[in-house]
PDB file of C-alpha atoms in Angstrom:
ATOM      1  CA  ASP A   1    -175.084-130.100 -72.601  1.00 63.00           C
ATOM      2  CA  ALA A   2    -177.225-133.266 -72.587  1.00 82.00           C
ATOM      3  CA  GLY A   3    -175.316-136.058 -70.784  1.00 94.00           C
ATOM      4  CA  VAL A   4    -175.838-139.801 -71.890  1.00 97.00           C
ATOM      5  CA  ILE A   5    -179.405-140.649 -72.436  1.00 97.00           C
ATOM      6  CA  GLN A   6    -180.946-143.905 -71.775  1.00 98.00           C
ATOM      7  CA  SER A   7    -184.497-145.529 -72.360  1.00 97.00           C
ATOM      8  CA  PRO A   8    -186.454-146.929 -70.886  1.00 97.00           C
ATOM      9  CA  ARG A   9    -185.753-145.872 -67.326  1.00 97.00           C
ATOM     10  CA  HIS A  10    -187.578-148.883 -65.903  1.00 97.00           C
ATOM     11  CA  GLU A  11    -188.575-152.064 -67.676  1.00 97.00           C
ATOM     12  CA  VAL A  12    -190.773-154.683 -66.306  1.00 97.00           C
ATOM     13  CA  THR A  13    -191.010-157.829 -68.432  1.00 97.00           C
ATOM     14  CA  GLU A  14    -191.792-161.443 -68.212  1.00 97.00           C
ATOM     15  CA  MET A  15    -189.175-164.380 -68.572  1.00 97.00           C
ATOM     16  CA  GLY A  16    -188.758-165.202 -72.295  1.00 97.00           C
ATOM     17  CA  GLN A  17    -189.434-161.725 -73.463  1.00 97.00           C
ATOM     18  CA  GLU A  18    -186.982-159.804 -75.667  1.00 97.00           C
ATOM     19  CA  VAL A  19    -185.499-156.665 -73.986  1.00 98.00           C
ATOM     20  CA  THR A  20    -184.025-153.703 -75.731  1.00 98.00           C
ATOM     21  CA  LEU A  21    -182.285-151.303 -73.931  1.00 98.00           C
ATOM     22  CA  ARG A  22    -181.232-147.828 -75.624  1.00 98.00           C
ATOM     23  CA  CYS A  23    -178.487-145.412 -75.193  1.00 98.00           C
ATOM     24  CA  LYS A  24    -177.566-142.082 -76.716  1.00 98.00           C
ATOM     25  CA  PRO A  25    -173.651-141.214 -75.900  1.00 97.00           C
ATOM     26  CA  ILE A  26    -172.759-137.645 -75.554  1.00 96.00           C
ATOM     27  CA  SER A  27    -172.150-135.775 -78.700  1.00 95.00           C
ATOM     28  CA  GLY A  28    -168.656-136.009 -79.955  1.00 93.00           C
ATOM     29  CA  HIS A  29    -167.653-139.108 -77.702  1.00 94.00           C
ATOM     30  CA  ASN A  30    -166.017-142.120 -79.423  1.00 91.00           C
ATOM     31  CA  SER A  31    -166.345-144.681 -76.736  1.00 92.00           C
ATOM     32  CA  LEU A  32    -169.658-146.244 -75.655  1.00 94.00           C
ATOM     33  CA  PHE A  33    -169.762-148.746 -72.596  1.00 94.00           C
ATOM     34  CA  TRP A  34    -172.421-150.731 -71.430  1.00 97.00           C
ATOM     35  CA  TYR A  35    -172.433-151.965 -67.507  1.00 96.00           C
ATOM     36  CA  ARG A  36    -174.592-153.852 -65.143  1.00 96.00           C
ATOM     37  CA  GLN A  37    -174.887-153.234 -61.561  1.00 95.00           C
ATOM     38  CA  THR A  38    -176.457-155.599 -59.118  1.00 92.00           C
ATOM     39  CA  MET A  39    -176.023-155.946 -55.149  1.00 87.00           C
ATOM     40  CA  MET A  40    -174.381-159.154 -55.459  1.00 85.00           C
ATOM     41  CA  ARG A  41    -171.481-158.373 -58.059  1.00 85.00           C
ATOM     42  CA  GLY A  42    -171.640-154.747 -58.164  1.00 88.00           C
ATOM     43  CA  LEU A  43    -170.624-152.750 -61.342  1.00 92.00           C
ATOM     44  CA  GLU A  44    -169.448-154.959 -64.179  1.00 91.00           C
ATOM     45  CA  LEU A  45    -168.376-154.015 -67.769  1.00 92.00           C
ATOM     46  CA  LEU A  46    -170.661-156.046 -70.281  1.00 95.00           C
ATOM     47  CA  ILE A  47    -169.178-154.465 -73.439  1.00 94.00           C
ATOM     48  CA  TYR A  48    -167.558-151.456 -75.148  1.00 90.00           C
ATOM     49  CA  PHE A  49    -167.314-150.094 -78.388  1.00 92.00           C
ATOM     50  CA  ASN A  50    -164.574-147.488 -79.912  1.00 90.00           C
ATOM     51  CA  ASN A  51    -165.726-145.750 -82.893  1.00 92.00           C
ATOM     52  CA  ASN A  52    -168.730-147.751 -83.102  1.00 93.00           C
ATOM     53  CA  VAL A  53    -166.765-150.897 -83.101  1.00 92.00           C
ATOM     54  CA  PRO A  54    -166.999-153.603 -80.487  1.00 92.00           C
ATOM     55  CA  ILE A  55    -163.483-153.756 -78.338  1.00 87.00           C
ATOM     56  CA  ASP A  56    -163.984-155.797 -75.642  1.00 86.00           C
ATOM     57  CA  ASP A  57    -167.148-157.907 -75.203  1.00 90.00           C
ATOM     58  CA  SER A  58    -165.756-160.408 -72.537  1.00 88.00           C
ATOM     59  CA  GLY A  59    -168.052-159.337 -70.025  1.00 90.00           C
ATOM     60  CA  MET A  60    -171.221-160.324 -71.881  1.00 93.00           C
ATOM     61  CA  PRO A  61    -172.839-163.182 -69.960  1.00 87.00           C
ATOM     62  CA  GLU A  62    -174.159-165.049 -72.395  1.00 85.00           C
ATOM     63  CA  ASP A  63    -175.258-165.577 -76.028  1.00 91.00           C
ATOM     64  CA  ARG A  64    -178.521-164.425 -74.920  1.00 96.00           C
ATOM     65  CA  PHE A  65    -176.940-160.780 -74.676  1.00 97.00           C
ATOM     66  CA  SER A  66    -175.953-158.700 -77.756  1.00 97.00           C
ATOM     67  CA  ALA A  67    -175.117-155.245 -78.414  1.00 97.00           C
ATOM     68  CA  LYS A  68    -174.804-153.020 -81.476  1.00 97.00           C
ATOM     69  CA  MET A  69    -173.720-149.635 -82.261  1.00 97.00           C
ATOM     70  CA  PRO A  70    -174.819-148.673 -85.830  1.00 96.00           C
ATOM     71  CA  ASN A  71    -173.687-145.114 -85.669  1.00 95.00           C
ATOM     72  CA  ALA A  72    -171.885-142.782 -83.467  1.00 94.00           C
ATOM     73  CA  SER A  73    -175.140-141.528 -81.746  1.00 96.00           C
ATOM     74  CA  PHE A  74    -176.973-144.667 -80.753  1.00 97.00           C
ATOM     75  CA  SER A  75    -176.411-148.161 -79.132  1.00 98.00           C
ATOM     76  CA  THR A  76    -178.645-150.831 -78.280  1.00 98.00           C
ATOM     77  CA  LEU A  77    -178.106-153.771 -75.590  1.00 98.00           C
ATOM     78  CA  LYS A  78    -180.570-156.533 -76.367  1.00 98.00           C
ATOM     79  CA  ILE A  79    -181.627-159.523 -74.197  1.00 97.00           C
ATOM     80  CA  GLN A  80    -183.247-162.666 -75.984  1.00 97.00           C
ATOM     81  CA  PRO A  81    -184.653-164.406 -74.288  1.00 96.00           C
ATOM     82  CA  SER A  82    -184.673-162.585 -70.800  1.00 97.00           C
ATOM     83  CA  GLU A  83    -184.235-164.643 -67.551  1.00 96.00           C
ATOM     84  CA  PRO A  84    -185.077-163.378 -63.863  1.00 96.00           C
ATOM     85  CA  ARG A  85    -181.382-163.339 -63.186  1.00 95.00           C
ATOM     86  CA  ASP A  86    -181.023-160.609 -65.800  1.00 96.00           C
ATOM     87  CA  SER A  87    -182.672-158.352 -63.361  1.00 97.00           C
ATOM     88  CA  ALA A  88    -180.433-155.345 -62.667  1.00 97.00           C
ATOM     89  CA  VAL A  89    -179.640-151.646 -63.358  1.00 97.00           C
ATOM     90  CA  TYR A  90    -178.072-151.343 -66.817  1.00 98.00           C
ATOM     91  CA  PHE A  91    -175.960-148.334 -67.570  1.00 98.00           C
ATOM     92  CA  CYS A  92    -174.371-146.908 -70.497  1.00 97.00           C
ATOM     93  CA  ALA A  93    -171.402-144.585 -70.311  1.00 95.00           C
ATOM     94  CA  SER A  94    -169.444-142.709 -73.049  1.00 94.00           C
ATOM     95  CA  SER A  95    -165.830-141.169 -73.315  1.00 91.00           C
ATOM     96  CA  ARG A  96    -164.015-138.928 -75.507  1.00 89.00           C
ATOM     97  CA  SER A  97    -161.651-141.782 -76.190  1.00 78.00           C
ATOM     98  CA  SER A  98    -160.367-145.049 -75.004  1.00 64.00           C
ATOM     99  CA  GLY A  99    -156.871-144.792 -76.623  1.00 54.00           C
ATOM    100  CA  ALA A 100    -155.600-143.005 -73.522  1.00 50.00           C
ATOM    101  CA  ALA A 101    -157.781-143.230 -70.148  1.00 64.00           C
ATOM    102  CA  ASP A 102    -160.288-140.936 -70.246  1.00 78.00           C
ATOM    103  CA  THR A 103    -163.479-140.156 -67.990  1.00 85.00           C
ATOM    104  CA  GLN A 104    -166.489-142.063 -68.642  1.00 90.00           C
ATOM    105  CA  TYR A 105    -169.824-140.299 -68.037  1.00 93.00           C
ATOM    106  CA  PHE A 106    -172.874-142.484 -67.231  1.00 95.00           C
ATOM    107  CA  GLY A 107    -176.336-142.301 -67.835  1.00 97.00           C
ATOM    108  CA  PRO A 108    -179.205-142.546 -65.425  1.00 96.00           C
ATOM    109  CA  GLY A 109    -179.707-146.358 -66.055  1.00 97.00           C
ATOM    110  CA  THR A 110    -182.364-148.561 -66.988  1.00 98.00           C
ATOM    111  CA  ARG A 111    -183.913-150.758 -64.174  1.00 97.00           C
ATOM    112  CA  LEU A 112    -184.729-153.934 -65.425  1.00 98.00           C
ATOM    113  CA  THR A 113    -187.006-156.516 -63.859  1.00 97.00           C
ATOM    114  CA  VAL A 114    -187.541-159.759 -65.234  1.00 97.00           C
ATOM    115  CA  LEU A 115    -190.398-161.673 -63.726  1.00 97.00           C
TER     116      LEU A 115
ATOM    117  CA  GLY B   1    -157.885-160.075 -60.664  1.00 35.00           C
ATOM    118  CA  GLU B   2    -160.851-158.303 -59.505  1.00 39.00           C
ATOM    119  CA  SER B   3    -161.922-158.059 -55.673  1.00 43.00           C
ATOM    120  CA  VAL B   4    -165.665-158.813 -55.277  1.00 39.00           C
ATOM    121  CA  GLY B   5    -167.265-158.644 -51.884  1.00 40.00           C
ATOM    122  CA  LEU B   6    -170.561-159.389 -50.714  1.00 47.00           C
ATOM    123  CA  HIS B   7    -170.896-156.323 -48.208  1.00 64.00           C
ATOM    124  CA  LEU B   8    -171.018-153.052 -49.008  1.00 79.00           C
ATOM    125  CA  PRO B   9    -168.643-151.105 -46.323  1.00 89.00           C
ATOM    126  CA  THR B  10    -170.210-148.423 -44.748  1.00 92.00           C
ATOM    127  CA  LEU B  11    -168.765-145.096 -43.138  1.00 95.00           C
ATOM    128  CA  SER B  12    -170.672-142.993 -41.096  1.00 96.00           C
ATOM    129  CA  VAL B  13    -169.619-139.213 -40.208  1.00 96.00           C
ATOM    130  CA  GLN B  14    -170.777-136.291 -38.583  1.00 97.00           C
ATOM    131  CA  GLU B  15    -171.623-133.355 -40.730  1.00 97.00           C
ATOM    132  CA  GLY B  16    -168.431-131.006 -40.998  1.00 96.00           C
ATOM    133  CA  ASP B  17    -166.123-133.747 -40.079  1.00 96.00           C
ATOM    134  CA  ASN B  18    -163.636-135.049 -42.752  1.00 97.00           C
ATOM    135  CA  SER B  19    -164.054-138.275 -44.679  1.00 97.00           C
ATOM    136  CA  ILE B  20    -161.631-140.748 -45.879  1.00 97.00           C
ATOM    137  CA  ILE B  21    -162.738-143.765 -48.058  1.00 97.00           C
ATOM    138  CA  ASN B  22    -160.342-146.414 -48.970  1.00 95.00           C
ATOM    139  CA  CYS B  23    -159.949-148.528 -51.816  1.00 94.00           C
ATOM    140  CA  ALA B  24    -157.327-151.401 -52.717  1.00 93.00           C
ATOM    141  CA  TYR B  25    -156.951-152.013 -56.302  1.00 91.00           C
ATOM    142  CA  SER B  26    -155.917-155.289 -58.094  1.00 84.00           C
ATOM    143  CA  ASN B  27    -153.621-154.487 -61.080  1.00 86.00           C
ATOM    144  CA  SER B  28    -150.139-153.208 -60.716  1.00 85.00           C
ATOM    145  CA  ALA B  29    -150.009-151.998 -64.233  1.00 84.00           C
ATOM    146  CA  SER B  30    -153.120-149.989 -64.030  1.00 87.00           C
ATOM    147  CA  ASP B  31    -152.226-146.321 -64.971  1.00 86.00           C
ATOM    148  CA  TYR B  32    -155.348-144.309 -64.228  1.00 90.00           C
ATOM    149  CA  PHE B  33    -157.661-144.238 -61.326  1.00 93.00           C
ATOM    150  CA  ILE B  34    -160.805-142.445 -60.576  1.00 94.00           C
ATOM    151  CA  TRP B  35    -163.486-141.899 -57.648  1.00 96.00           C
ATOM    152  CA  TYR B  36    -167.121-142.002 -58.588  1.00 96.00           C
ATOM    153  CA  LYS B  37    -169.964-141.046 -56.627  1.00 97.00           C
ATOM    154  CA  GLN B  38    -173.530-142.741 -56.808  1.00 96.00           C
ATOM    155  CA  GLU B  39    -176.744-141.348 -55.346  1.00 95.00           C
ATOM    156  CA  SER B  40    -179.613-143.460 -55.077  1.00 92.00           C
ATOM    157  CA  GLY B  41    -181.391-144.065 -58.456  1.00 90.00           C
ATOM    158  CA  LYS B  42    -178.586-142.239 -60.384  1.00 93.00           C
ATOM    159  CA  GLY B  43    -175.643-143.478 -62.459  1.00 95.00           C
ATOM    160  CA  PRO B  44    -172.298-142.800 -61.400  1.00 95.00           C
ATOM    161  CA  GLN B  45    -170.927-139.452 -61.357  1.00 95.00           C
ATOM    162  CA  PHE B  46    -167.191-138.483 -61.945  1.00 93.00           C
ATOM    163  CA  ILE B  47    -165.490-136.711 -58.834  1.00 95.00           C
ATOM    164  CA  ILE B  48    -161.927-136.806 -59.183  1.00 96.00           C
ATOM    165  CA  ASP B  49    -159.039-138.702 -61.134  1.00 94.00           C
ATOM    166  CA  ILE B  50    -155.572-139.559 -60.673  1.00 95.00           C
ATOM    167  CA  ARG B  51    -152.740-140.885 -63.240  1.00 92.00           C
ATOM    168  CA  SER B  52    -150.075-143.336 -61.944  1.00 92.00           C
ATOM    169  CA  ASN B  53    -147.397-140.853 -62.162  1.00 93.00           C
ATOM    170  CA  MET B  54    -148.998-138.681 -59.186  1.00 95.00           C
ATOM    171  CA  ASP B  55    -149.373-139.643 -55.618  1.00 96.00           C
ATOM    172  CA  LYS B  56    -151.860-136.805 -54.954  1.00 97.00           C
ATOM    173  CA  ARG B  57    -154.412-134.475 -56.452  1.00 97.00           C
ATOM    174  CA  GLN B  58    -156.827-132.090 -55.110  1.00 97.00           C
ATOM    175  CA  GLY B  59    -159.953-130.967 -56.101  1.00 94.00           C
ATOM    176  CA  GLN B  60    -162.745-128.804 -54.605  1.00 92.00           C
ATOM    177  CA  ARG B  61    -163.121-130.316 -50.920  1.00 95.00           C
ATOM    178  CA  VAL B  62    -161.658-133.642 -52.263  1.00 97.00           C
ATOM    179  CA  THR B  63    -158.157-134.986 -52.130  1.00 98.00           C
ATOM    180  CA  VAL B  64    -157.171-138.581 -53.826  1.00 97.00           C
ATOM    181  CA  LEU B  65    -153.895-140.279 -52.677  1.00 97.00           C
ATOM    182  CA  LEU B  66    -152.440-142.975 -54.463  1.00 96.00           C
ATOM    183  CA  ASN B  67    -149.861-145.464 -52.914  1.00 95.00           C
ATOM    184  CA  LYS B  68    -148.670-147.872 -55.925  1.00 92.00           C
ATOM    185  CA  THR B  69    -146.333-149.666 -53.324  1.00 93.00           C
ATOM    186  CA  VAL B  70    -149.141-151.117 -51.572  1.00 93.00           C
ATOM    187  CA  LYS B  71    -151.875-150.491 -54.501  1.00 93.00           C
ATOM    188  CA  HIS B  72    -154.036-148.209 -52.325  1.00 94.00           C
ATOM    189  CA  LEU B  73    -156.140-145.585 -53.211  1.00 95.00           C
ATOM    190  CA  SER B  74    -158.037-142.871 -50.956  1.00 96.00           C
ATOM    191  CA  LEU B  75    -160.586-140.066 -51.148  1.00 97.00           C
ATOM    192  CA  GLN B  76    -160.490-137.719 -48.552  1.00 98.00           C
ATOM    193  CA  ILE B  77    -163.811-135.527 -48.326  1.00 98.00           C
ATOM    194  CA  ALA B  78    -163.125-132.290 -46.227  1.00 97.00           C
ATOM    195  CA  ALA B  79    -166.124-130.695 -44.056  1.00 97.00           C
ATOM    196  CA  THR B  80    -168.502-133.472 -45.072  1.00 97.00           C
ATOM    197  CA  GLN B  81    -171.861-132.237 -45.863  1.00 96.00           C
ATOM    198  CA  PRO B  82    -175.299-134.110 -45.767  1.00 95.00           C
ATOM    199  CA  GLY B  83    -175.235-134.044 -49.839  1.00 95.00           C
ATOM    200  CA  ASP B  84    -172.110-136.071 -49.969  1.00 97.00           C
ATOM    201  CA  SER B  85    -174.026-139.334 -48.586  1.00 97.00           C
ATOM    202  CA  ALA B  86    -173.852-141.591 -51.433  1.00 96.00           C
ATOM    203  CA  VAL B  87    -171.730-144.821 -52.271  1.00 96.00           C
ATOM    204  CA  TYR B  88    -168.195-144.152 -53.377  1.00 97.00           C
ATOM    205  CA  PHE B  89    -166.695-146.434 -56.220  1.00 94.00           C
ATOM    206  CA  CYS B  90    -163.111-146.272 -57.059  1.00 94.00           C
ATOM    207  CA  ALA B  91    -162.265-147.660 -60.588  1.00 92.00           C
ATOM    208  CA  GLU B  92    -158.831-148.638 -62.011  1.00 91.00           C
ATOM    209  CA  ASN B  93    -158.134-148.384 -65.797  1.00 86.00           C
ATOM    210  CA  VAL B  94    -156.374-151.800 -66.836  1.00 81.00           C
ATOM    211  CA  LEU B  95    -154.843-151.643 -70.072  1.00 76.00           C
ATOM    212  CA  LEU B  96    -155.763-153.329 -72.979  1.00 71.00           C
ATOM    213  CA  SER B  97    -154.211-153.959 -76.548  1.00 69.00           C
ATOM    214  CA  GLN B  98    -157.068-151.154 -77.577  1.00 66.00           C
ATOM    215  CA  GLY B  99    -157.441-148.467 -74.822  1.00 66.00           C
ATOM    216  CA  GLY B 100    -158.238-149.966 -71.701  1.00 72.00           C
ATOM    217  CA  LYS B 101    -161.334-150.549 -69.418  1.00 80.00           C
ATOM    218  CA  LEU B 102    -162.401-149.688 -65.977  1.00 85.00           C
ATOM    219  CA  ILE B 103    -162.714-152.080 -63.110  1.00 87.00           C
ATOM    220  CA  PHE B 104    -164.676-150.649 -60.254  1.00 90.00           C
ATOM    221  CA  GLY B 105    -164.512-151.710 -56.668  1.00 89.00           C
ATOM    222  CA  GLN B 106    -167.582-152.938 -54.628  1.00 87.00           C
ATOM    223  CA  GLY B 107    -168.061-149.221 -53.402  1.00 92.00           C
ATOM    224  CA  THR B 108    -168.477-147.681 -49.517  1.00 95.00           C
ATOM    225  CA  GLU B 109    -171.700-146.195 -48.466  1.00 95.00           C
ATOM    226  CA  LEU B 110    -171.001-142.995 -46.944  1.00 96.00           C
ATOM    227  CA  SER B 111    -173.748-141.551 -44.460  1.00 96.00           C
ATOM    228  CA  VAL B 112    -173.521-138.110 -43.134  1.00 96.00           C
ATOM    229  CA  LYS B 113    -175.309-137.461 -39.810  1.00 93.00           C
ATOM    230  CA  PRO B 114    -176.448-133.584 -39.556  1.00 88.00           C
TER     231      PRO B 114
END
């Protein structure tokens, strides 16, 4: 079975540019999570969706960040405009449900570098 | 609140020895705990979980212990192998009005010497 798929795996961009990260969750999973990982702050939850609806976006750092989930098999995380401090590894994860605690399965991540 | 540290704890063990990785969690209402393993360049990988109505759970070569009194979680790895070298994260599920969300610890780096 395919796990969580993320693209691109690496992204290098210049400050001010728009960045779009993509995620395909595991088929049949109803919840999708976006995380950011840095050495300073560790693994932080940015936003999560349940049945394509955003449930908690309190971790989204600024209005420059936005996330969408137009259907059950696709989500995007957009940063516009990007800044050097956004450089991090961004992970997408999915789980069968969030109504009860359930295991989250992580994708390989997108390493973002903003110059 | 969340516990955030600036330094990643490290644990160095000899191949074949047992490893114990500890974690303190913050929310006494958390009902579910997970240990993840993260190898370099990869996403976190599920190892084992435990619910708050249990104090011990065993998997293959791994055991998780939960002490709710002192809000402490530990991961024991038996007969540690070089392939176990990675960063290990504990996570607690904090309940929300709709489901819950995982709060991750800072991680512990395990280094296995051959």
